Coordinates of C-alpha atoms in Angstrom, one line a residue:
X1 CA -64.8 -19.8 -109.6
X2 CA -63.7 -17.2 -112.2
X3 CA -62.1 -13.9 -110.9
X4 CA -63.7 -10.6 -111.8
X5 CA -60.9 -10.0 -114.2
X6 CA -61.5 -13.3 -116.1
X7 CA -65.3 -12.7 -116.2
X8 CA -64.6 -9.3 -117.8
X9 CA -62.4 -10.9 -120.4
X10 CA -65.1 -13.5 -121.0
X11 CA -67.7 -10.7 -121.4
X12 CA -65.5 -8.9 -123.9
X13 CA -65.0 -12.0 -125.9
X14 CA -68.8 -12.7 -126.0
X15 CA -69.5 -9.1 -127.1
X16 CA -66.8 -9.3 -129.9
X17 CA -68.2 -12.6 -131.0
X18 CA -71.8 -11.2 -131.2
X19 CA -70.6 -8.1 -133.1
X20 CA -68.8 -10.3 -135.6
X21 CA -71.8 -12.5 -136.1
X22 CA -74.1 -9.4 -136.5
X23 CA -71.8 -8.0 -139.1
X24 CA -71.4 -11.2 -141.0
X25 CA -75.1 -11.9 -141.0
X26 CA -75.8 -8.4 -142.5
X27 CA -73.1 -8.7 -145.1
X28 CA -73.9 -12.2 -146.2
X29 CA -77.5 -11.1 -146.7
X30 CA -76.4 -8.0 -148.7
X31 CA -73.6 -9.6 -150.8
X32 CA -73.5 -13.3 -150.3
X33 CA -70.8 -15.3 -148.6
X34 CA -68.2 -15.4 -151.4
X35 CA -68.3 -11.6 -151.9
X36 CA -67.9 -10.9 -148.1
X37 CA -64.3 -10.8 -146.7
X38 CA -62.9 -10.7 -143.1
X39 CA -61.8 -7.1 -143.9
X40 CA -65.5 -6.2 -144.8
X41 CA -66.6 -7.9 -141.6
X42 CA -64.0 -6.2 -139.5
X43 CA -65.0 -2.8 -140.8
X44 CA -68.7 -3.4 -140.2
X45 CA -68.2 -4.9 -136.7
X46 CA -65.5 -2.6 -135.4
X47 CA -63.6 -5.6 -134.4
X48 CA -60.0 -6.3 -135.7
X49 CA -59.7 -8.7 -138.6
X50 CA -57.3 -10.9 -136.6
X51 CA -60.0 -11.6 -134.0
X52 CA -62.3 -13.2 -136.5
X53 CA -60.3 -16.4 -137.0
X54 CA -59.6 -16.5 -133.3
X55 CA -63.3 -16.8 -132.7
X56 CA -64.3 -18.9 -135.7
X57 CA -61.1 -20.5 -137.0
X58 CA -61.9 -19.7 -140.7
X59 CA -64.6 -18.5 -143.0
X60 CA -66.4 -21.8 -143.0
X61 CA -66.6 -21.8 -139.3
X62 CA -68.0 -18.3 -139.4
X63 CA -70.7 -19.3 -142.0
X64 CA -71.7 -22.3 -139.9
X65 CA -72.0 -20.1 -136.8
X66 CA -74.2 -17.6 -138.6
X67 CA -76.5 -20.3 -139.9
X68 CA -76.7 -22.0 -136.5
X69 CA -77.7 -18.7 -134.9
X70 CA -80.3 -17.8 -137.4
X71 CA -81.8 -21.3 -137.2
X72 CA -81.8 -21.3 -133.4
X73 CA -83.3 -17.8 -133.3
X74 CA -86.1 -18.7 -135.8
X75 CA -87.0 -22.2 -134.7
X76 CA -85.1 -23.1 -131.4
X77 CA -84.6 -26.7 -130.6
X78 CA -87.1 -26.6 -127.7
X79 CA -89.9 -25.3 -130.0
X80 CA -91.3 -28.7 -130.7
X81 CA -91.2 -30.0 -127.2
X82 CA -94.9 -28.9 -127.2
X83 CA -97.0 -29.7 -130.2
X84 CA -97.8 -26.7 -132.4
X85 CA -101.2 -26.2 -133.9
X86 CA -101.5 -25.8 -137.6
X87 CA -102.3 -22.1 -137.0
X88 CA -99.0 -21.7 -135.1
X89 CA -97.1 -23.3 -137.9
X90 CA -98.4 -20.8 -140.4
X91 CA -98.1 -17.8 -138.0
X92 CA -94.4 -18.7 -137.3
X93 CA -93.8 -19.1 -141.0
X94 CA -95.3 -15.7 -141.8
X95 CA -93.2 -14.2 -139.1
X96 CA -90.1 -15.7 -140.6
X97 CA -90.9 -14.6 -144.0
X98 CA -91.1 -11.0 -142.8
X99 CA -87.9 -11.1 -140.8
X100 CA -84.6 -9.9 -142.0
X101 CA -83.2 -13.5 -141.7
X102 CA -85.4 -14.9 -144.6
X103 CA -83.2 -13.7 -147.4
X104 CA -80.1 -14.7 -145.7
X105 CA -81.3 -18.2 -145.2
X106 CA -82.0 -18.7 -148.9
X107 CA -78.8 -17.0 -150.0
X108 CA -76.6 -19.2 -147.9
X109 CA -78.7 -22.3 -148.9
X110 CA -78.0 -21.7 -152.5
X111 CA -74.2 -21.5 -151.7
X112 CA -74.5 -24.6 -149.5
X113 CA -75.9 -26.6 -152.5
X114 CA -72.8 -25.7 -154.4
X115 CA -69.2 -25.5 -153.2
X116 CA -70.1 -24.4 -149.7
X117 CA -71.2 -27.9 -148.6
X118 CA -69.9 -27.2 -145.1
X119 CA -73.3 -25.8 -144.1
X120 CA -75.4 -28.5 -145.4
X121 CA -75.7 -30.3 -142.0
X122 CA -77.1 -27.1 -140.5
X123 CA -79.7 -27.0 -143.4
X124 CA -80.6 -30.6 -142.8
X125 CA -81.3 -29.8 -139.2
X126 CA -83.3 -26.7 -140.3
X127 CA -85.6 -28.7 -142.6
X128 CA -85.8 -31.5 -140.2
X129 CA -87.1 -29.4 -137.4
X130 CA -89.9 -28.0 -139.6
X131 CA -90.9 -31.4 -140.8
X132 CA -90.8 -32.8 -137.3
X133 CA -93.3 -30.3 -136.0
X134 CA -95.7 -30.9 -138.9
X135 CA -95.4 -34.8 -138.5
X136 CA -96.2 -34.5 -134.7
X137 CA -99.3 -32.3 -135.5
X138 CA -100.4 -35.0 -138.1
X139 CA -99.7 -37.9 -135.8
X140 CA -102.1 -36.4 -133.3
X141 CA -104.8 -36.4 -136.0
X142 CA -104.1 -39.9 -137.2
X143 CA -107.4 -41.8 -137.6
X144 CA -108.1 -44.6 -135.3
X145 CA -107.2 -48.1 -136.7
X146 CA -104.7 -46.7 -139.2
X147 CA -101.6 -48.9 -139.7
X148 CA -98.9 -47.1 -137.7
X149 CA -96.0 -47.9 -140.0
X150 CA -97.9 -46.9 -143.2
X151 CA -99.4 -43.9 -141.5
X152 CA -96.0 -42.6 -140.3
X153 CA -94.7 -42.8 -143.9
X154 CA -97.8 -40.9 -145.2
X155 CA -97.4 -38.2 -142.5
X156 CA -93.8 -37.8 -143.4
X157 CA -94.6 -37.4 -147.1
X158 CA -97.3 -34.9 -146.2
X159 CA -94.8 -32.9 -144.0
X160 CA -92.3 -32.7 -146.8
X161 CA -95.0 -31.5 -149.2
X162 CA -96.3 -28.8 -146.8
X163 CA -92.8 -27.7 -145.8
X164 CA -92.0 -27.4 -149.4
X165 CA -95.1 -25.4 -150.2
X166 CA -94.3 -22.9 -147.4
X167 CA -90.7 -22.5 -148.5
X168 CA -91.9 -22.0 -152.0
X169 CA -94.2 -19.3 -151.0
X170 CA -91.3 -17.7 -149.2
X171 CA -89.0 -17.8 -152.1
X172 CA -91.6 -16.3 -154.5
X173 CA -92.2 -13.5 -152.0
X174 CA -88.5 -12.8 -151.9
X175 CA -87.9 -12.7 -155.7
X176 CA -91.3 -11.2 -156.7
X177 CA -92.7 -9.3 -153.7
X178 CA -95.0 -7.1 -155.7
X179 CA -97.0 -10.0 -157.2
X180 CA -97.1 -12.3 -154.1
X181 CA -99.7 -11.6 -151.4
X182 CA -98.1 -13.5 -148.4
X183 CA -101.2 -13.6 -146.2
X184 CA -103.5 -14.6 -148.9
X185 CA -101.1 -17.4 -150.0
X186 CA -100.7 -18.8 -146.5
X187 CA -104.5 -18.7 -146.0
X188 CA -104.9 -20.5 -149.3
X189 CA -102.4 -23.3 -148.4
X190 CA -103.9 -23.7 -144.9
X191 CA -107.4 -24.0 -146.4
X192 CA -106.5 -26.6 -148.9
X193 CA -104.5 -28.6 -146.3
X194 CA -107.4 -28.6 -143.8
X195 CA -110.0 -29.5 -146.5
X196 CA -108.0 -32.5 -147.7
X197 CA -106.5 -33.6 -144.4
X198 CA -108.1 -37.0 -144.5
X199 CA -106.4 -37.8 -147.8
X200 CA -103.0 -37.8 -146.0
X201 CA -103.8 -41.3 -144.7
X202 CA -105.8 -42.5 -147.8
X203 CA -103.3 -41.7 -150.5
X204 CA -100.2 -40.1 -148.8
X205 CA -100.8 -36.9 -150.7
X206 CA -102.0 -33.5 -149.3

């Protein structure tokens, strides 16, 4: 069992880590990863520059930790242990689009597609969780008598399409907020999806 002194050291370490992550998340969203230095993060967090590599080893480790925390906060792993309704999927998406994390997610994603491939695994997990939730939802609505293997492929394709539509709305809202009505766009895509749901299993298209 840890002594009171050791527990206090652990608490200080956890608090330092949280402050570093908070500062890094803010600065990455404001400036991007490449234009944010450990010196910048130290100034914003109030934690010494030397403590950052102690907690995260290097900048790639810090970026990965920021991405993991954002993803877990937005769509935790246990989210899809219960099956979400279509309404819940759209409500959660709307909440994410309005959060301070949304711009950060796209900014780091762009860098991940370039030289910062170290975070690509985190983004694969990010997209996989979203698709998984939609696939489960569709599976429960699968018509009786449908070929399981073919239906699974069609549901996967529909999940990719719907996930892409939601993220596309998100991106448009970020870059052209005055000309994108988020609520109206989400209602529109939900309506189209519901009206054409049967086509998922007929053609594999939404």
